[in-house]
Coordinates of C-alpha atoms in Angstrom, one line a residue:
M240 CA 21.7 -7.3 21.4
R241 CA 18.9 -9.7 22.5
A242 CA 19.3 -8.7 26.1
V243 CA 19.2 -5.0 25.3
V244 CA 16.1 -5.3 23.2
A245 CA 14.4 -7.5 25.9
R246 CA 15.0 -4.8 28.5
A247 CA 13.5 -2.1 26.3
T248 CA 10.5 -4.0 24.9
G249 CA 9.8 -6.7 27.4
T250 CA 10.2 -9.4 24.7
R251 CA 13.3 -11.3 23.8
P252 CA 13.4 -11.4 20.0
S253 CA 15.3 -13.8 17.7
L254 CA 18.2 -11.7 16.2
M255 CA 20.5 -13.4 13.8
H256 CA 23.0 -12.1 11.2
L257 CA 22.6 -8.4 11.9
T258 CA 25.1 -6.2 10.2
Q259 CA 26.8 -3.6 12.4
G260 CA 24.8 -0.8 10.8
Q261 CA 21.5 -2.6 11.6
A262 CA 22.7 -3.3 15.2
A263 CA 23.6 0.4 15.7
N264 CA 20.1 1.4 14.5
V265 CA 18.5 -1.1 16.9
L266 CA 20.5 0.2 19.8
T267 CA 19.7 3.8 18.9
F268 CA 15.9 3.0 18.6
V269 CA 15.7 1.5 22.1
G270 CA 17.7 4.3 23.7
E271 CA 21.1 2.6 24.0
S272 CA 24.5 3.9 22.8
P273 CA 25.8 2.2 19.6
A274 CA 29.3 2.8 21.0
R275 CA 29.0 -0.5 22.9
L276 CA 29.3 -2.3 19.5
N277 CA 32.9 -1.3 19.3
A278 CA 33.8 -3.1 22.5
G279 CA 36.9 -5.3 22.0
G280 CA 37.9 -3.5 18.8
R281 CA 34.8 -4.4 16.7
G282 CA 34.4 -2.0 13.9
V283 CA 37.8 -0.3 14.4
P284 CA 39.3 -0.2 10.9
Q285 CA 42.9 -0.9 11.9
L286 CA 41.9 -3.9 14.0
E287 CA 39.5 -5.2 11.5
K288 CA 42.2 -5.0 8.8
A289 CA 44.8 -6.7 11.0
G290 CA 42.3 -9.5 11.7
T291 CA 41.5 -10.0 8.0
V292 CA 45.3 -10.1 7.2
A293 CA 45.8 -12.7 9.9
Q294 CA 43.0 -14.9 8.7
W295 CA 44.2 -14.8 5.1
T296 CA 47.7 -15.5 6.2
M297 CA 46.7 -18.6 8.1
L298 CA 44.5 -19.8 5.2
G299 CA 47.4 -19.2 2.8
L300 CA 49.8 -21.3 4.9
L301 CA 47.2 -24.1 5.1
L302 CA 46.6 -24.1 1.3
L303 CA 50.4 -24.1 0.7
I304 CA 50.8 -27.2 2.7
V305 CA 47.9 -28.9 0.9
T306 CA 49.1 -27.8 -2.5
V307 CA 52.6 -29.1 -2.2
S308 CA 51.4 -32.4 -0.8
S309 CA 49.9 -33.7 -4.1
P310 CA 48.5 -32.5 -7.5
A311 CA 45.0 -33.2 -6.2
G312 CA 45.8 -30.9 -3.3
F313 CA 46.4 -28.0 -5.8
V314 CA 42.9 -28.5 -7.3
L315 CA 41.4 -28.6 -3.8
A316 CA 43.2 -25.5 -2.7
A317 CA 42.1 -23.6 -5.8
G318 CA 38.5 -24.7 -5.1
I319 CA 38.7 -23.5 -1.5
V320 CA 40.0 -20.1 -2.5
G321 CA 37.3 -19.6 -5.1
L322 CA 34.5 -20.6 -2.8
T323 CA 35.8 -18.4 -0.1
L324 CA 35.9 -15.4 -2.4
V325 CA 32.4 -16.1 -3.7
L326 CA 31.0 -16.4 -0.2
R327 CA 32.7 -13.2 1.0
K328 CA 31.3 -11.3 -1.9
R329 CA 27.7 -12.6 -1.4
R330 CA 28.0 -11.7 2.3
R331 CA 29.1 -8.1 1.5
D332 CA 26.4 -7.7 -1.1
R333 CA 23.7 -9.0 1.4
Q334 CA 24.9 -6.6 4.1
A335 CA 25.0 -3.7 1.7
W336 CA 21.5 -4.5 0.5
E337 CA 20.1 -4.9 4.1
D338 CA 21.7 -1.7 5.3
A339 CA 20.3 0.2 2.3
T340 CA 16.8 -1.1 2.5
W341 CA 15.5 -1.9 6.0
S342 CA 18.1 -1.2 8.6
A343 CA 17.8 2.6 8.2
S344 CA 14.5 2.8 10.0
L345 CA 12.7 0.4 12.4
R346 CA 9.4 2.4 12.2
E347 CA 8.6 2.7 8.5
P348 CA 7.4 -0.1 6.2
V349 CA 10.3 -1.4 4.2
R350 CA 10.3 -2.9 0.8
S351 CA 12.8 -5.6 0.0
S352 CA 13.9 -7.9 -2.7
T353 CA 15.5 -11.3 -2.5
D354 CA 17.6 -11.1 -5.7
G355 CA 21.0 -12.7 -4.9
I356 CA 20.2 -13.2 -1.2
E357 CA 20.7 -16.3 0.8
N358 CA 17.5 -17.3 2.6
S359 CA 17.6 -20.2 5.1
A360 CA 13.9 -20.5 4.8
V361 CA 13.8 -21.0 1.1
D362 CA 13.8 -24.8 1.2
A363 CA 11.7 -25.0 4.3
P364 CA 7.9 -25.4 3.9
P365 CA 5.9 -22.6 5.6
H366 CA 4.4 -23.4 9.0
Q367 CA 0.8 -24.6 8.6
D368 CA -1.6 -26.1 10.9
P369 CA -3.5 -28.8 9.0
S370 CA -6.2 -28.9 11.8
Y371 CA -7.1 -25.3 11.2
A372 CA -9.7 -25.4 8.4
V373 CA -9.8 -22.2 6.3
P374 CA -12.1 -21.3 3.4
V375 CA -11.2 -20.7 -0.2
E376 CA -9.8 -17.2 -0.8
P377 CA -12.7 -14.8 -1.8
S378 CA -12.5 -13.2 -5.2
A379 CA -13.3 -9.8 -3.8
A380 CA -11.7 -7.9 -1.0
V381 CA -13.7 -7.4 2.2
N382 CA -13.5 -4.8 5.0
L383 CA -11.2 -2.6 2.9
A384 CA -8.9 -0.9 5.5
A385 CA -7.8 1.7 2.9
S386 CA -11.3 3.1 2.7
S387 CA -12.2 2.8 6.3
P388 CA -12.4 6.0 8.3
R389 CA -11.6 4.3 11.6
R390 CA -8.5 5.2 13.4
S391 CA -5.7 2.6 13.7
Y392 CA -4.6 1.2 17.0
P393 CA -1.0 -0.1 16.8
V394 CA -1.0 -3.2 18.9
S395 CA 2.8 -2.8 19.4
L396 CA 2.1 0.7 20.9
G397 CA 5.3 2.0 19.3
R398 CA 7.6 -0.7 20.5
A399 CA 10.2 -2.1 18.2
E400 CA 8.2 -4.5 16.0
W401 CA 9.6 -7.9 15.5
P402 CA 7.5 -10.4 13.5
N403 CA 7.3 -13.1 16.1
V404 CA 3.9 -14.8 15.7
E405 CA 3.3 -17.4 13.0
V406 CA 0.3 -17.1 10.8
V407 CA -1.4 -20.3 9.6
G408 CA -3.4 -21.2 6.5
E409 CA -1.3 -19.2 4.0
H410 CA -1.7 -21.9 1.4
A411 CA -5.4 -20.9 0.9
Y412 CA -4.5 -17.2 0.3
G413 CA -1.7 -17.3 -2.3
K414 CA -3.3 -14.6 -4.5
A415 CA -3.5 -12.1 -1.7
I416 CA 0.1 -12.8 -0.5
K417 CA 1.4 -12.5 -4.1
A418 CA -0.5 -9.1 -4.4
A419 CA 1.0 -7.9 -1.2
L420 CA 4.5 -8.9 -2.2
R421 CA 4.1 -7.2 -5.6
A422 CA 2.8 -4.0 -4.0
N423 CA 6.0 -4.0 -1.8
G424 CA 8.2 -4.4 -4.9
S425 CA 9.5 -7.8 -4.0
F426 CA 7.6 -10.1 -6.4
S427 CA 7.2 -9.9 -10.1
G428 CA 6.5 -12.1 -13.1
R429 CA 10.2 -12.7 -13.7
R430 CA 11.0 -13.5 -10.0
T431 CA 9.7 -16.7 -8.5
E432 CA 10.6 -15.7 -4.9
G433 CA 9.9 -12.6 -2.9
E434 CA 10.2 -11.3 0.7
A435 CA 8.9 -8.1 2.3
E436 CA 9.4 -6.6 5.8
G437 CA 7.3 -4.1 7.7
V438 CA 4.1 -4.7 5.7
Q439 CA 1.1 -3.0 7.4
V440 CA -1.7 -5.5 8.2
E441 CA -4.9 -5.5 10.2
L442 CA -6.1 -8.1 12.7
V443 CA -9.8 -8.8 12.3
A444 CA -11.9 -10.9 14.7
E445 CA -14.4 -13.2 13.1
P446 CA -17.1 -14.2 15.5
D447 CA -19.2 -15.7 12.7
N448 CA -16.3 -17.9 11.4
P449 CA -17.9 -21.4 10.9
Y450 CA -14.7 -23.2 11.8
D451 CA -13.8 -21.3 15.0
S452 CA -15.7 -18.5 16.7
N453 CA -12.4 -17.2 18.2
A454 CA -10.8 -16.9 14.8
I455 CA -8.7 -13.8 14.1
S456 CA -7.7 -13.2 10.4
V457 CA -4.6 -11.2 9.3
R458 CA -5.6 -8.9 6.4
W459 CA -3.7 -6.7 4.0
R460 CA -5.9 -4.0 2.4
G461 CA -8.9 -6.0 3.3
R462 CA -7.7 -9.3 1.8
V463 CA -7.1 -12.3 4.1
L464 CA -3.5 -13.5 4.3
G465 CA -4.1 -16.2 6.9
Y466 CA -5.1 -16.7 10.5
L467 CA -3.7 -16.7 14.0
S468 CA -3.4 -20.4 15.1
R469 CA -6.0 -22.1 17.2
E470 CA -3.5 -21.7 20.2
D471 CA -2.9 -18.0 19.7
A472 CA -6.4 -16.8 18.7
P473 CA -8.0 -17.4 22.2
R474 CA -5.0 -15.6 23.8
Y475 CA -5.4 -12.5 21.7
K476 CA -9.2 -12.6 21.4
Q477 CA -10.0 -10.2 24.3
P478 CA -7.6 -7.3 23.4
I479 CA -8.3 -7.5 19.7
R480 CA -12.1 -7.5 20.2
R481 CA -11.8 -4.6 22.7
I482 CA -10.0 -2.6 20.0
I483 CA -12.5 -3.4 17.3
A484 CA -15.6 -2.8 19.6
S485 CA -14.1 0.6 20.4
G486 CA -14.4 1.5 16.8
L487 CA -10.6 1.2 16.1
V488 CA -8.5 -0.9 13.7
A489 CA -6.1 -3.4 15.3
A490 CA -3.0 -2.7 13.2
T491 CA 0.5 -4.2 13.2
T492 CA 3.3 -5.1 10.8
A493 CA 4.1 -8.4 9.1
R494 CA 7.0 -10.2 7.3
M495 CA 6.0 -12.2 4.2
W496 CA 7.9 -14.6 2.1
G497 CA 6.6 -16.4 -1.0
Y498 CA 8.1 -18.9 -3.5
D499 CA 6.4 -20.0 -6.7
D500 CA 7.9 -23.1 -8.4
G501 CA 5.3 -23.2 -11.1
A502 CA 3.4 -26.1 -9.6
Q503 CA 2.9 -24.8 -6.1
F504 CA 3.1 -21.5 -4.3
R505 CA 4.6 -21.7 -0.8
A506 CA 4.4 -18.8 1.6
R507 CA 5.1 -17.8 5.2
V508 CA 3.7 -14.9 7.1
T509 CA 4.6 -13.7 10.6
V510 CA 3.2 -10.8 12.5
A511 CA 4.5 -8.6 15.3
L512 CA 2.5 -9.1 18.4
P513 CA 3.5 -8.5 22.1
E514 CA 2.0 -10.6 24.8
P515 CA -1.8 -10.2 24.9
E516 CA -1.7 -8.4 28.3
L517 CA 0.6 -5.7 26.9
I518 CA -1.7 -4.6 24.1
T519 CA -4.5 -2.7 25.7
P520 CA -4.4 -0.9 29.1
L521 CA -6.3 -2.1 32.1
N522 CA -7.7 1.4 32.8
E523 CA -9.1 4.3 30.7
A524 CA -7.3 7.5 29.7
P525 CA -7.8 10.5 31.9
T526 CA -10.5 13.0 31.0
G527 CA -9.7 16.3 29.3
V528 CA -7.1 17.1 26.6
T529 CA -4.3 14.5 26.8
T530 CA -1.2 13.8 24.8
L531 CA 0.1 10.3 24.7
L532 CA 3.9 10.2 24.8
P533 CA 5.7 7.9 22.4
W534 CA 6.8 4.5 23.8
G535 CA 10.3 4.6 25.3
S536 CA 12.8 2.6 27.3
G537 CA 11.7 1.3 30.7
I538 CA 12.0 3.8 33.5
Q539 CA 11.6 2.5 37.1
V540 CA 9.0 4.4 39.1
L541 CA 10.2 5.2 42.7
K542 CA 8.3 5.1 45.9
E543 CA 5.4 3.0 44.4
E544 CA 5.6 0.8 47.5
N545 CA 4.1 3.7 49.4
H546 CA 1.0 3.5 47.2
F547 CA 0.3 -0.2 47.2
D548 CA -3.2 0.4 48.3
I549 CA -3.9 2.0 44.9
L550 CA -1.8 -0.3 42.8
S551 CA -3.0 -3.5 44.3
S552 CA -6.4 -3.1 42.7
H553 CA -4.8 -2.8 39.3
V554 CA -2.5 -5.9 39.5
P555 CA -4.1 -8.5 37.1
T556 CA -4.5 -12.1 38.1
D557 CA -1.7 -13.3 35.8
G558 CA 0.7 -10.8 37.5
Q559 CA 1.4 -8.5 34.6
G560 CA -0.5 -5.8 32.7
L561 CA -0.5 -2.4 31.1
L562 CA -1.7 0.9 32.5
L563 CA -2.2 4.5 31.4
V564 CA -0.6 7.0 33.8
S565 CA -0.4 10.7 33.8
L566 CA 2.8 12.7 34.4
H567 CA 2.9 16.0 36.2
K568 CA 5.6 18.5 37.2
E569 CA 5.9 19.0 40.9
I570 CA 8.3 20.9 43.2
K571 CA 10.0 19.6 46.3
T572 CA 11.9 21.9 48.7
L573 CA 15.3 20.6 49.9
K574 CA 16.5 21.0 53.4
N575 CA 18.5 24.0 52.4
G576 CA 15.4 25.7 51.0
T577 CA 16.3 25.0 47.3
P578 CA 13.3 24.1 45.2
R579 CA 13.8 21.1 42.9
P580 CA 11.3 20.1 40.2
F581 CA 10.5 16.4 39.7
V582 CA 8.0 14.2 37.8
E583 CA 5.1 12.8 39.7
V584 CA 3.3 9.7 38.4
R585 CA -0.5 9.5 38.9
L586 CA -2.9 6.7 38.2
D587 CA -6.5 7.7 37.7
G588 CA -5.7 11.0 39.3
K589 CA -4.0 9.5 42.3
R590 CA -0.3 9.7 43.1
V591 CA 1.4 6.3 42.7
G592 CA 5.1 7.3 42.7
E593 CA 7.7 9.6 41.2
L594 CA 10.8 9.6 39.0
S595 CA 14.4 10.1 40.1
N596 CA 16.0 13.5 39.7
V597 CA 18.1 12.3 36.7
T598 CA 15.1 10.8 34.9
S599 CA 12.9 13.7 35.8
A600 CA 15.4 16.0 34.1
H601 CA 14.9 14.1 30.8
L602 CA 11.1 14.5 30.9
L603 CA 10.5 17.9 32.5
P604 CA 11.0 20.0 29.3
L605 CA 8.4 17.9 27.6
L606 CA 5.9 18.2 30.5
E607 CA 6.5 22.0 30.6
H608 CA 5.5 22.1 27.0
T609 CA 2.3 20.0 27.4
E610 CA 1.3 22.0 30.4
A611 CA 1.9 25.3 28.5
V612 CA -0.5 24.3 25.8
G613 CA -3.1 23.0 28.2
E614 CA -2.5 19.2 27.7
T615 CA -1.9 16.4 30.2
A616 CA 1.0 14.1 29.4
V617 CA -0.1 10.5 29.4
A618 CA 2.2 7.4 29.1
Y619 CA 2.1 3.7 29.2
A620 CA 3.4 1.9 32.3
K621 CA 3.9 -1.8 32.9
I622 CA 2.6 -3.1 36.3
T623 CA 3.8 -6.4 37.7
G624 CA 3.2 -7.9 41.1
S625 CA 0.9 -9.9 43.3
A626 CA -1.3 -9.5 46.4
L627 CA 1.9 -8.7 48.4
A628 CA 3.7 -6.1 46.3
A629 CA 3.6 -4.3 42.9
Q630 CA 6.2 -2.7 40.6
L631 CA 5.6 0.0 38.1
V632 CA 7.9 0.7 35.1
L633 CA 7.2 3.7 32.9
H634 CA 7.6 3.6 29.1
A635 CA 7.9 7.1 27.9
A636 CA 10.3 8.7 25.4
K637 CA 12.7 11.3 26.7
T638 CA 12.5 14.9 25.5
T639 CA 15.6 14.5 23.4
E640 CA 14.0 11.5 21.7
I641 CA 10.9 13.6 20.6
S642 CA 11.0 15.0 17.1
N643 CA 9.9 18.5 16.1
D644 CA 7.3 16.9 13.8
W645 CA 5.7 15.1 16.7
V646 CA 5.5 18.3 18.7
S647 CA 4.1 20.4 15.9
K648 CA 1.3 17.8 15.1
G649 CA 0.0 17.6 18.7
P650 CA -2.0 16.9 20.6
H651 CA -1.8 13.1 20.4
P652 CA -4.8 11.9 22.4
A653 CA -4.7 8.5 24.0
P654 CA -7.0 6.0 22.2
K655 CA -10.5 5.9 23.8
L656 CA -11.2 2.2 24.5
L657 CA -14.3 0.6 26.0
P658 CA -13.9 -0.2 29.7
L659 CA -12.3 -3.5 30.5
A660 CA -14.7 -6.4 30.2
A661 CA -14.7 -10.2 29.8
N662 CA -16.4 -10.1 26.4
Y663 CA -17.0 -7.6 23.6
E664 CA -19.5 -7.6 20.8
V665 CA -17.9 -7.2 17.4
P666 CA -19.5 -7.3 13.9
A667 CA -19.5 -10.3 11.7
A668 CA -16.4 -10.2 9.5
Y669 CA -15.9 -13.7 8.0
A670 CA -14.9 -13.6 4.4
K671 CA -17.2 -16.0 2.7

């Protein structure tokens, strides 16, 4: 699972204890067939049943030997059986709850509850950086995202969102975290512990922060939940400030956990963030009416080596970056005179490669639609390379992966960002 997600998103997540239903949804989301989950008989009812019978038979023989050995062995055997049944029931209940609440969709915010659920992080204190000084939580909300007319810029760009970056300073913002957990239905007066997945949050740069001019706060409905660490904030400073300076809201999703023992409230917040260089494109969107295709599995662009003179000027110094490319339907004539359509990839109006015949077939119906309505199809592409060579990987959803709702609500223009620069001026936003 980790390898499949890594190939599709460019990030290797930490996936543990997925149910088969959750795993199937993850594979479907990244464009892979869930059928591979049944390799080796996994999920086949007859084999699963045979395996369960074999396990219980072996356990029964072991318990029989222990029981007949001594009276104390009988008590021990009874305890083992009881504990096994309890653990199996809790596991089934947990899997049923997870499948019903958040495995059904990876894109929508999910509300969750921790009633009767094992949590390996319950007894672990949240990650906090004592060297990162944070102010006392303000009594009033600031920069209310709910009332802001600005358009959101999802930093994940549509990729599967895994909360992978730790937030620090949560201990100073317990009231806001509790409010967010309550709003997501996972924390109440009778429950002392709550957990929520897929919570929509905003990343706000605070150039006027008296503790760190690079500070980036994580906010929910305008209320601060914590900050990116002193190590992460400088890394994400440039793309986040570029988004804000362009008049957009840097938005992502978060996972929150809180526990109130009466004397102290402990919390942990993690946010979904790709690598900084994969948040904003290095170039600007083409002029005219454009439609930005949803993010999809990686598609290798062919013949890009013939256009290294164009790509070389876009390879970043660290060797990896994001580009906006346009897709166009073109026709090539075969040796027998047969015309064959294919997809041409252009960067800033110049050809930089093409897609294979098989891959082109998956995108051509979509391009024919955008061209018919007078729009230019735009997609994200990941560029990697050096001064010697460059590789281009397109990330665009296939026609069969596009919903009717997306088509009917078009066009979907690419976000207009300020040109790439070393620094961007952003307004003061520190919550005093």
